[in-house]
Each structure stands twice: as C-alpha cells, then as structure tokens.
Amino acid sequence: MLLCRRSTIFAPFIAKPSPNLFSFFTKTTHFLSLFKNSPIRCNHNYFLGKPIKDSNFFGAHDLFVNKKAKFCNLAISGTSRRNEKAVGDNVMSLRKKRKARRESPEGVLRFKLRVCSKCRDVVEGLRLYDEARKNGVELNQQHYNVLLYLCSQNGGENVNDLGKQGFEIFQQMIIDKVPPNEATFTNAARLASAMEDPEMAFDLVKQMMSFGILPKLRSYGAPLFGFCKKGMADKAYEVDAHMIEYGVVAEEPELSALLKVSVDVNNADKVYELLHRLRTSVRQVTESTVAIIEDWFKSKHAAKTGKENWDMRKVKEGVARGGGGWHGQGWLGCGQWRVVRTQMDKEGVCGSCGERLACIDIDPRETENFAISLSKLALEREVKADFTRFQDWLQQHGPFDAVADGANLSLIKQQTFSFSQLNAVVHLLRGMSPSKKLPLVILHKSRVTGGSARNPCNKKMLERWKNSGALYVTPAGSNDDWYWLYAAVCCKCLVVTNDEMRDHLFQLRGTSFFPRWKEKHQVRLSVSQSGIALQMPPPYSIVIQESENGRWHVPTTTNDDDLETPRQWLCATRPIKT
C-alpha cells in the first residue's frame, strides 16, 4: 500500500483511539497542520466542528488541482465581447466535456471501482488504488468511499489486514484534504466493527458531528450491532441514547438487537421498554424478533419478574390514556409464562387464551394534524392551483362515507381498465353507506378521456357520477394518489384500494399515525371466480398488545398484509391472582 506519509492524523478527532487499530500510525503530525501551510484557502472552522459558511471551500481545492481547466475559464471571463464568439467556438460542448471526464484517469478509475463495488472485489479494488497512487491519479471523495466500502464489506481470515489497509486509505484521504462525508465515517465505523472494535466505531460516529455531519440510522449500525454481539448491553444502550438525542429513529433490526442483548443480560425493564417501542414504531414483527420475544417469556428470569399486587385503577387509567391495547405500568403478575403460537378469529378473539384484542382509538387531533401534513406534502409535489381547487371542491361536495381509488380498483386481476369492475365496487359501497350516498371516485384525466371511457355505457356512467358530485377527475400530470388519500383523511372515512401506500408511508415516516390510520380505514378488494368482495378493516388492532391483566399478544408480519392469509400471533399468559 502506497502512502505519502504515515502520520497519526486521527488522534486529534478520536477521543480514545484503540491501540489494536491505530498502533500502526506514528504520532508525528497534528491533524490541522495538514491544512495550515496548504496553498488552498481553507476554512479551519470546518475541522473544528463549526458549520461551513464559505460554500467555496472545497471548490477552492478543485481550483488548485485543476489549474489548467480553471485558467481556461478565467481567460474566457476576461475576454472582450468582440471575441466571445471565437472563444466560445473553442469551448468544448457539454457532451464532449462529459466524455472527457468519463475518459479521464479519474473517470476510468471511478468506473472500475464501481464494478469492483458491485462484485465486492476488494483485491482488484486495492490493486486499482495502488496503481492510481503510483500514477498520480487524483482521488476524490467518491473514489475513497468506494474503497472504504470494499474494505468494510469483506471479512474472513484477513479481516484485520483489510481493516488496517482500510484505515490507511482513510488516513490518506485526510492527508489529501478530501473532505469526508457521512458515507466515509459510516464505512470507517463498519471497518472498526469488522475488526471487533465497536468502541472505535462509536467514536467515529460521534466525531461526525465535529465535522458538521449528521449521522444516519446506518451510521449507528456498526457500533450498535457490535456492542450487542459482544453482549455489552450498557454500551449498546449508550448508542441508542445517542440516536435518540440526535433524532434518529431505530427500526426493527436495531430494536431487535437491543431486545436480544437485554434478554441475554436479564434486563427486564429494558425488555419491557423495547416491547413498547416495537409496538409503537414497528407494530407487527418478523419471525426473528418473535423468536427473541418467545425466548424472554420462556426464561426463568421472566418468570421471576412482575408485580404480584398492582393498582388496577392506574392500569385502567393507563389503558384509557393510551387509547387501548396497553397500559405501560410494567410487568403484571408472577410465575411461569405460558407461550403459544396461535391465531385470532374474525372478531379478534385469541384462539389460545380467549381474550379479545382491543381496537385502539385514533385521536381526532392526530387526524387533523395528519390531514394538514398531508396537504402540505401534496401542495409541494402537485401543481398548487390544481390541489387547492380540489380542496375547495371537496369542502363543497363532501363529506363522503368512502373514497375509491378508481385506477387501482379497475385494474385488479384485469388485463385492461375495467369500468364494470369499478362500477360493481361503487354499488357495493353505496349499499353499505348509512346514507346510501355514492362514494367519491378519484380518476386521472387520462382515464376518462380515452380508451374504454369512450364506450357509450361507460361515458353515461361517468356522467352520472359527475352530476351526483361523486367523481373527481385529477388534471394531467398529477398523481391521483395524493387526491384520494387526502380526501379519505379529511372525510374521516374508508378508502378502497389495494395500494399498500408504501411510498406515502416512506414520506410520512416521521409519524406513527399513518400505519394506524391505514389499518382502521383501508378496505381491500378481493377478486375471484365467485365475484368481487370487500375486505373490511379488522374490528381489532393488529399491533403488539398488553392487556389489563398482564397478557401479551404479538402479531407477526405477513406478505403484503393479505387478510386472507391467517396471521400468526404469539400469546404469552400466566396465572393472575384474584
């Protein structure tokens, strides 16, 4: 491995360097000294952890490196207007510039490293790196990040050697004054974790803030999973606390790892806390997480944990305050748990213990706030005048008992757009409506102006819906998903669609309200040889539930939330003293 210098550049920004990782760095050069005497005009505040106000800081580096290219631009700017055309003729076209960048040594290296990344060919990647250093190829942030990624993704017997080479590359990146980003630190943290040093991985994540970089969820994976793997529960909790402090929301893999280490060290309070965090953010869990929960309830420590006597008034108050399905008062009861895999019937009655699951209430204020946030997102993504016009129309013609996603319903199990299938759904919904009112049908303009919409019968049907104020046609270029989703939320009514709304869930992931709302309001369409049928929302909430008498029910995930597929539940109960 070729290095310009072997100097300890990490010491100033790593609080407690681990000797097993950094003993090969000789402490001779202070980190900031690399920049003090540089001909580049740099902002030292960046390296001291303050935000960069000079947006041209890293552009200055490009100016220093690419003198010839910049000189050409300077010459152009200094040319008189009379000669502008002549100079312009000599300037490469945009296409030629792109080709030149692609065929430059840096561009060729970037392409080859991308291939190595796809194939996880670390050997070839390191060979390309050595060759580039030997030939004086200028490496940028992308080059270095791919190399760090390759080193961090390869394990086996040579993991320590790869880790050492990866950190040497990291060192060279800083020596070359190439600014690191979140991916740089994340890959470096993964390197440390691969070398079984989660402490160093956590230090690297914490140092991101001093570089003005906000950690992402993936940044925390290396230290968190590393500590959990080693059984270092307290350190894992420290990583979790750091995530919470910086607003990073843990998902099932992170919560599952924390849960397992808590079970392993018999931390009953943490197990209880994490079950409720899973209930709030994940709701239904995968088989691997269910297995961890099952191990807890079957453990001797779980049998010894719990209150023999508790204040039933506080438990009931907790249930009422939380909307049902949990109380948050801690483990209730004592003794050995009975753990069974079971199913719920259509009314939500457990097939094992006979308890009926709760239908958790949705706070009206949350619904209102959800509608506001949904409107804001739609106005950002749609033509503002178009969506505002729809909001005014909805206020004039609503509310509705149901909203139909016309395009989705017309294409289920169909090769072409089927107005007859959509009409059948509309009739079913009207029959179910207490007021016998037609549901609101949302269709894109392209669906009502061409194709089968020209059929006289279909045309007459569309006209009838329109005259009844039950059809809204979204304009060209719009995404009708925003329209039917907003209408359903505002009207507090059912929405009929087989769209799982994953795109919207991703955009609205900052709130746990969306999956709860979807569970209570989405109606799905089932199409079979016997006809069509509507799958109504279940009369109970499919979410981890804690009952007033201390029983637990944990739902597992199913493919695409198919209600026809029996969902497996984990039922954990124990004798309750009366």
mmCIF file of C-alpha atoms in Angstrom, residues 281-523:
data_model
loop_
_atom_site.group_PDB
_atom_site.id
_atom_site.type_symbol
_atom_site.label_atom_id
_atom_site.label_comp_id
_atom_site.label_asym_id
_atom_site.label_seq_id
_atom_site.Cartn_x
_atom_site.Cartn_y
_atom_site.Cartn_z
ATOM 1 C CA SER A 281 -42.912 2.031 15.646
ATOM 2 C CA VAL A 282 -42.980 -1.493 14.176
ATOM 3 C CA ARG A 283 -46.380 -2.865 15.269
ATOM 4 C CA GLN A 284 -46.019 -6.337 13.627
ATOM 5 C CA VAL A 285 -42.656 -8.058 13.892
ATOM 6 C CA THR A 286 -40.706 -10.564 11.832
ATOM 7 C CA GLU A 287 -40.128 -14.176 12.827
ATOM 8 C CA SER A 288 -36.593 -13.498 14.085
ATOM 9 C CA THR A 289 -37.878 -10.856 16.517
ATOM 10 C CA VAL A 290 -40.753 -13.078 17.637
ATOM 11 C CA ALA A 291 -38.210 -15.794 18.479
ATOM 12 C CA ILE A 292 -36.338 -13.360 20.758
ATOM 13 C CA ILE A 293 -39.580 -12.352 22.484
ATOM 14 C CA GLU A 294 -40.507 -16.016 22.872
ATOM 15 C CA ASP A 295 -37.117 -16.760 24.475
ATOM 16 C CA TRP A 296 -37.729 -13.996 27.004
ATOM 17 C CA PHE A 297 -41.131 -15.236 28.100
ATOM 18 C CA LYS A 298 -39.793 -18.791 28.426
ATOM 19 C CA SER A 299 -36.810 -17.713 30.551
ATOM 20 C CA LYS A 300 -36.521 -18.257 34.295
ATOM 21 C CA HIS A 301 -35.841 -14.564 34.851
ATOM 22 C CA ALA A 302 -39.106 -13.591 33.144
ATOM 23 C CA ALA A 303 -40.966 -15.955 35.475
ATOM 24 C CA LYS A 304 -39.474 -14.165 38.477
ATOM 25 C CA THR A 305 -40.233 -10.680 37.156
ATOM 26 C CA GLY A 306 -43.510 -8.882 37.831
ATOM 27 C CA LYS A 307 -45.828 -7.388 40.415
ATOM 28 C CA GLU A 308 -47.976 -9.718 42.499
ATOM 29 C CA ASN A 309 -50.180 -6.819 43.511
ATOM 30 C CA TRP A 310 -50.865 -3.700 41.481
ATOM 31 C CA ASP A 311 -53.172 -0.701 41.414
ATOM 32 C CA MET A 312 -55.934 -1.634 38.973
ATOM 33 C CA ARG A 313 -57.091 1.966 38.863
ATOM 34 C CA LYS A 314 -53.732 3.110 37.476
ATOM 35 C CA VAL A 315 -53.747 0.274 34.946
ATOM 36 C CA LYS A 316 -57.198 1.269 33.681
ATOM 37 C CA GLU A 317 -56.151 4.923 33.548
ATOM 38 C CA GLY A 318 -53.098 3.934 31.521
ATOM 39 C CA VAL A 319 -55.235 1.977 29.068
ATOM 40 C CA ALA A 320 -57.672 4.873 28.646
ATOM 41 C CA ARG A 321 -54.849 7.396 28.246
ATOM 42 C CA GLY A 322 -53.127 5.291 25.563
ATOM 43 C CA GLY A 323 -56.281 4.622 23.546
ATOM 44 C CA GLY A 324 -56.393 0.909 24.426
ATOM 45 C CA GLY A 325 -54.132 -2.069 23.895
ATOM 46 C CA TRP A 326 -51.502 -1.188 26.521
ATOM 47 C CA HIS A 327 -51.135 0.352 29.968
ATOM 48 C CA GLY A 328 -47.379 0.913 30.459
ATOM 49 C CA GLN A 329 -47.429 0.070 34.193
ATOM 50 C CA GLY A 330 -44.763 -2.648 33.987
ATOM 51 C CA TRP A 331 -44.883 -6.437 34.199
ATOM 52 C CA LEU A 332 -48.045 -7.649 35.918
ATOM 53 C CA GLY A 333 -48.315 -10.983 37.712
ATOM 54 C CA CYS A 334 -45.633 -13.526 38.541
ATOM 55 C CA GLY A 335 -44.804 -17.117 37.778
ATOM 56 C CA GLN A 336 -44.054 -19.144 34.671
ATOM 57 C CA TRP A 337 -45.369 -17.798 31.369
ATOM 58 C CA ARG A 338 -47.408 -19.964 29.021
ATOM 59 C CA VAL A 339 -46.196 -19.156 25.497
ATOM 60 C CA VAL A 340 -48.248 -20.322 22.499
ATOM 61 C CA ARG A 341 -48.308 -19.608 18.756
ATOM 62 C CA THR A 342 -51.921 -19.001 17.797
ATOM 63 C CA GLN A 343 -54.373 -17.058 15.595
ATOM 64 C CA MET A 344 -57.221 -14.607 16.113
ATOM 65 C CA ASP A 345 -60.741 -15.134 14.858
ATOM 66 C CA LYS A 346 -62.589 -12.512 12.817
ATOM 67 C CA GLU A 347 -63.621 -10.658 15.952
ATOM 68 C CA GLY A 348 -60.101 -10.579 17.392
ATOM 69 C CA VAL A 349 -60.570 -13.309 19.998
ATOM 70 C CA CYS A 350 -57.366 -15.201 20.805
ATOM 71 C CA GLY A 351 -57.517 -18.879 19.896
ATOM 72 C CA SER A 352 -55.359 -19.734 22.919
ATOM 73 C CA CYS A 353 -56.383 -17.636 25.926
ATOM 74 C CA GLY A 354 -59.797 -16.446 24.714
ATOM 75 C CA GLU A 355 -59.055 -12.770 25.294
ATOM 76 C CA ARG A 356 -60.478 -10.259 22.829
ATOM 77 C CA LEU A 357 -57.973 -7.805 21.443
ATOM 78 C CA ALA A 358 -58.592 -4.089 21.624
ATOM 79 C CA CYS A 359 -59.482 -1.763 18.791
ATOM 80 C CA ILE A 360 -57.145 1.118 19.532
ATOM 81 C CA ASP A 361 -58.689 4.551 19.173
ATOM 82 C CA ILE A 362 -57.312 7.186 16.815
ATOM 83 C CA ASP A 363 -57.003 10.629 18.337
ATOM 84 C CA PRO A 364 -59.140 13.166 16.364
ATOM 85 C CA ARG A 365 -56.432 15.786 16.875
ATOM 86 C CA GLU A 366 -53.903 13.434 15.305
ATOM 87 C CA THR A 367 -56.236 13.011 12.337
ATOM 88 C CA GLU A 368 -56.453 16.769 11.887
ATOM 89 C CA ASN A 369 -52.681 17.180 12.120
ATOM 90 C CA PHE A 370 -52.231 14.305 9.703
ATOM 91 C CA ALA A 371 -54.521 15.981 7.165
ATOM 92 C CA ILE A 372 -52.521 19.212 7.485
ATOM 93 C CA SER A 373 -49.183 17.462 6.940
ATOM 94 C CA LEU A 374 -50.643 15.501 4.017
ATOM 95 C CA SER A 375 -51.916 18.710 2.442
ATOM 96 C CA LYS A 376 -48.502 20.318 2.829
ATOM 97 C CA LEU A 377 -46.765 17.403 1.126
ATOM 98 C CA ALA A 378 -49.299 17.324 -1.712
ATOM 99 C CA LEU A 379 -49.002 21.069 -2.338
ATOM 100 C CA GLU A 380 -45.218 20.662 -2.559
ATOM 101 C CA ARG A 381 -45.461 17.837 -5.098
ATOM 102 C CA GLU A 382 -48.532 18.816 -7.123
ATOM 103 C CA VAL A 383 -49.381 21.996 -9.020
ATOM 104 C CA LYS A 384 -50.527 24.201 -6.161
ATOM 105 C CA ALA A 385 -53.531 25.658 -8.008
ATOM 106 C CA ASP A 386 -54.746 22.178 -9.007
ATOM 107 C CA PHE A 387 -54.654 20.736 -5.499
ATOM 108 C CA THR A 388 -56.123 23.880 -3.942
ATOM 109 C CA ARG A 389 -59.004 23.619 -6.421
ATOM 110 C CA PHE A 390 -59.595 20.026 -5.272
ATOM 111 C CA GLN A 391 -59.597 21.069 -1.607
ATOM 112 C CA ASP A 392 -62.287 23.670 -2.368
ATOM 113 C CA TRP A 393 -64.318 21.121 -4.351
ATOM 114 C CA LEU A 394 -64.078 18.578 -1.516
ATOM 115 C CA GLN A 395 -65.298 21.117 1.009
ATOM 116 C CA GLN A 396 -68.276 21.872 -1.218
ATOM 117 C CA HIS A 397 -69.271 18.277 -2.093
ATOM 118 C CA GLY A 398 -68.124 16.323 0.960
ATOM 119 C CA PRO A 399 -68.050 14.623 3.304
ATOM 120 C CA PHE A 400 -68.203 11.081 1.872
ATOM 121 C CA ASP A 401 -68.605 7.706 3.569
ATOM 122 C CA ALA A 402 -65.946 6.154 1.328
ATOM 123 C CA VAL A 403 -63.351 7.121 -1.274
ATOM 124 C CA ALA A 404 -62.463 4.812 -4.180
ATOM 125 C CA ASP A 405 -59.054 4.696 -5.850
ATOM 126 C CA GLY A 406 -60.570 4.278 -9.307
ATOM 127 C CA ALA A 407 -57.465 3.329 -11.267
ATOM 128 C CA ASN A 408 -56.308 0.725 -8.747
ATOM 129 C CA LEU A 409 -59.726 -0.921 -8.384
ATOM 130 C CA SER A 410 -60.275 -1.103 -12.147
ATOM 131 C CA LEU A 411 -57.054 -2.993 -12.806
ATOM 132 C CA ILE A 412 -57.104 -5.663 -10.071
ATOM 133 C CA LYS A 413 -56.928 -9.068 -11.790
ATOM 134 C CA GLN A 414 -57.677 -7.317 -15.099
ATOM 135 C CA GLN A 415 -55.587 -7.047 -18.260
ATOM 136 C CA THR A 416 -57.175 -3.724 -19.211
ATOM 137 C CA PHE A 417 -59.001 -0.940 -17.398
ATOM 138 C CA SER A 418 -62.383 -2.315 -16.290
ATOM 139 C CA PHE A 419 -65.157 0.215 -15.694
ATOM 140 C CA SER A 420 -67.576 -2.614 -14.961
ATOM 141 C CA GLN A 421 -65.441 -3.772 -12.023
ATOM 142 C CA LEU A 422 -65.186 -0.225 -10.703
ATOM 143 C CA ASN A 423 -68.950 0.212 -11.049
ATOM 144 C CA ALA A 424 -69.538 -3.004 -9.073
ATOM 145 C CA VAL A 425 -67.381 -1.656 -6.233
ATOM 146 C CA VAL A 426 -69.292 1.626 -6.275
ATOM 147 C CA HIS A 427 -72.609 -0.256 -5.936
ATOM 148 C CA LEU A 428 -71.268 -2.320 -3.021
ATOM 149 C CA LEU A 429 -70.081 0.804 -1.209
ATOM 150 C CA ARG A 430 -73.363 2.615 -1.796
ATOM 151 C CA GLY A 431 -75.262 -0.342 -0.328
ATOM 152 C CA MET A 432 -73.069 -0.251 2.784
ATOM 153 C CA SER A 433 -73.410 3.511 3.258
ATOM 154 C CA PRO A 434 -75.807 4.535 6.066
ATOM 155 C CA SER A 435 -76.987 7.432 3.894
ATOM 156 C CA LYS A 436 -76.894 5.354 0.666
ATOM 157 C CA LYS A 437 -74.609 8.009 -0.746
ATOM 158 C CA LEU A 438 -72.274 7.271 -3.637
ATOM 159 C CA PRO A 439 -68.599 7.024 -2.716
ATOM 160 C CA LEU A 440 -66.162 9.571 -4.096
ATOM 161 C CA VAL A 441 -64.399 8.111 -7.137
ATOM 162 C CA ILE A 442 -60.996 9.574 -7.992
ATOM 163 C CA LEU A 443 -59.802 9.090 -11.569
ATOM 164 C CA HIS A 444 -56.991 10.636 -13.575
ATOM 165 C CA LYS A 445 -57.948 12.721 -16.619
ATOM 166 C CA SER A 446 -56.395 10.165 -18.979
ATOM 167 C CA ARG A 447 -58.803 7.521 -17.681
ATOM 168 C CA VAL A 448 -61.956 9.485 -18.526
ATOM 169 C CA THR A 449 -60.984 10.877 -21.928
ATOM 170 C CA GLY A 450 -59.661 7.880 -23.843
ATOM 171 C CA GLY A 451 -59.753 4.127 -24.171
ATOM 172 C CA SER A 452 -62.814 2.357 -22.761
ATOM 173 C CA ALA A 453 -64.097 5.679 -21.382
ATOM 174 C CA ARG A 454 -65.374 6.390 -24.915
ATOM 175 C CA ASN A 455 -67.743 3.445 -24.691
ATOM 176 C CA PRO A 456 -71.305 4.911 -24.568
ATOM 177 C CA CYS A 457 -72.245 2.930 -21.439
ATOM 178 C CA ASN A 458 -69.089 3.938 -19.592
ATOM 179 C CA LYS A 459 -69.452 7.516 -20.744
ATOM 180 C CA LYS A 460 -73.020 7.610 -19.407
ATOM 181 C CA MET A 461 -71.890 6.107 -16.095
ATOM 182 C CA LEU A 462 -69.116 8.696 -15.677
ATOM 183 C CA GLU A 463 -71.568 11.486 -16.467
ATOM 184 C CA ARG A 464 -73.990 10.165 -13.818
ATOM 185 C CA TRP A 465 -71.235 10.090 -11.169
ATOM 186 C CA LYS A 466 -70.119 13.570 -12.114
ATOM 187 C CA ASN A 467 -73.651 15.009 -11.905
ATOM 188 C CA SER A 468 -74.053 13.378 -8.475
ATOM 189 C CA GLY A 469 -70.896 15.069 -7.219
ATOM 190 C CA ALA A 470 -69.233 11.680 -6.742
ATOM 191 C CA LEU A 471 -66.482 11.881 -9.376
ATOM 192 C CA TYR A 472 -63.360 13.991 -9.307
ATOM 193 C CA VAL A 473 -61.004 13.952 -12.289
ATOM 194 C CA THR A 474 -57.405 14.824 -11.450
ATOM 195 C CA PRO A 475 -55.584 17.006 -14.016
ATOM 196 C CA ALA A 476 -52.905 15.894 -16.460
ATOM 197 C CA GLY A 477 -49.505 15.490 -14.853
ATOM 198 C CA SER A 478 -50.920 14.929 -11.360
ATOM 199 C CA ASN A 479 -50.509 11.955 -9.050
ATOM 200 C CA ASP A 480 -54.054 10.918 -8.136
ATOM 201 C CA ASP A 481 -52.771 9.070 -5.033
ATOM 202 C CA TRP A 482 -52.463 12.364 -3.178
ATOM 203 C CA TYR A 483 -56.084 13.221 -4.003
ATOM 204 C CA TRP A 484 -57.818 10.059 -2.799
ATOM 205 C CA LEU A 485 -55.600 9.766 0.267
ATOM 206 C CA TYR A 486 -56.218 13.368 1.313
ATOM 207 C CA ALA A 487 -59.970 13.011 0.707
ATOM 208 C CA ALA A 488 -60.189 9.892 2.888
ATOM 209 C CA VAL A 489 -58.281 11.534 5.749
ATOM 210 C CA CYS A 490 -60.304 14.758 5.607
ATOM 211 C CA CYS A 491 -63.643 12.948 5.423
ATOM 212 C CA LYS A 492 -62.569 10.514 8.172
ATOM 213 C CA CYS A 493 -63.943 7.743 6.009
ATOM 214 C CA LEU A 494 -62.965 4.445 4.396
ATOM 215 C CA VAL A 495 -60.630 4.324 1.413
ATOM 216 C CA VAL A 496 -60.986 1.405 -1.002
ATOM 217 C CA THR A 497 -57.698 0.438 -2.638
ATOM 218 C CA ASN A 498 -55.247 -2.443 -2.782
ATOM 219 C CA ASP A 499 -52.393 0.053 -2.960
ATOM 220 C CA GLU A 500 -50.254 -0.584 0.122
ATOM 221 C CA MET A 501 -49.311 3.124 0.161
ATOM 222 C CA ARG A 502 -45.685 2.330 0.887
ATOM 223 C CA ASP A 503 -44.477 5.443 -0.932
ATOM 224 C CA HIS A 504 -46.644 7.622 1.291
ATOM 225 C CA LEU A 505 -45.615 5.699 4.387
ATOM 226 C CA PHE A 506 -41.983 6.425 3.497
ATOM 227 C CA GLN A 507 -42.662 10.137 3.072
ATOM 228 C CA LEU A 508 -44.717 10.264 6.258
ATOM 229 C CA ARG A 509 -42.412 8.061 8.314
ATOM 230 C CA GLY A 510 -41.923 10.848 10.842
ATOM 231 C CA THR A 511 -45.310 9.940 12.334
ATOM 232 C CA SER A 512 -46.598 6.623 13.647
ATOM 233 C CA PHE A 513 -50.135 7.748 12.880
ATOM 234 C CA PHE A 514 -50.171 6.653 9.225
ATOM 235 C CA PRO A 515 -49.962 2.863 9.783
ATOM 236 C CA ARG A 516 -52.630 3.122 12.485
ATOM 237 C CA TRP A 517 -54.880 5.163 10.228
ATOM 238 C CA LYS A 518 -54.319 2.764 7.325
ATOM 239 C CA GLU A 519 -55.236 -0.230 9.483
ATOM 240 C CA LYS A 520 -58.510 1.386 10.563
ATOM 241 C CA HIS A 521 -59.589 2.893 7.242
ATOM 242 C CA GLN A 522 -58.291 0.825 4.312
ATOM 243 C CA VAL A 523 -60.712 -1.530 2.555
#
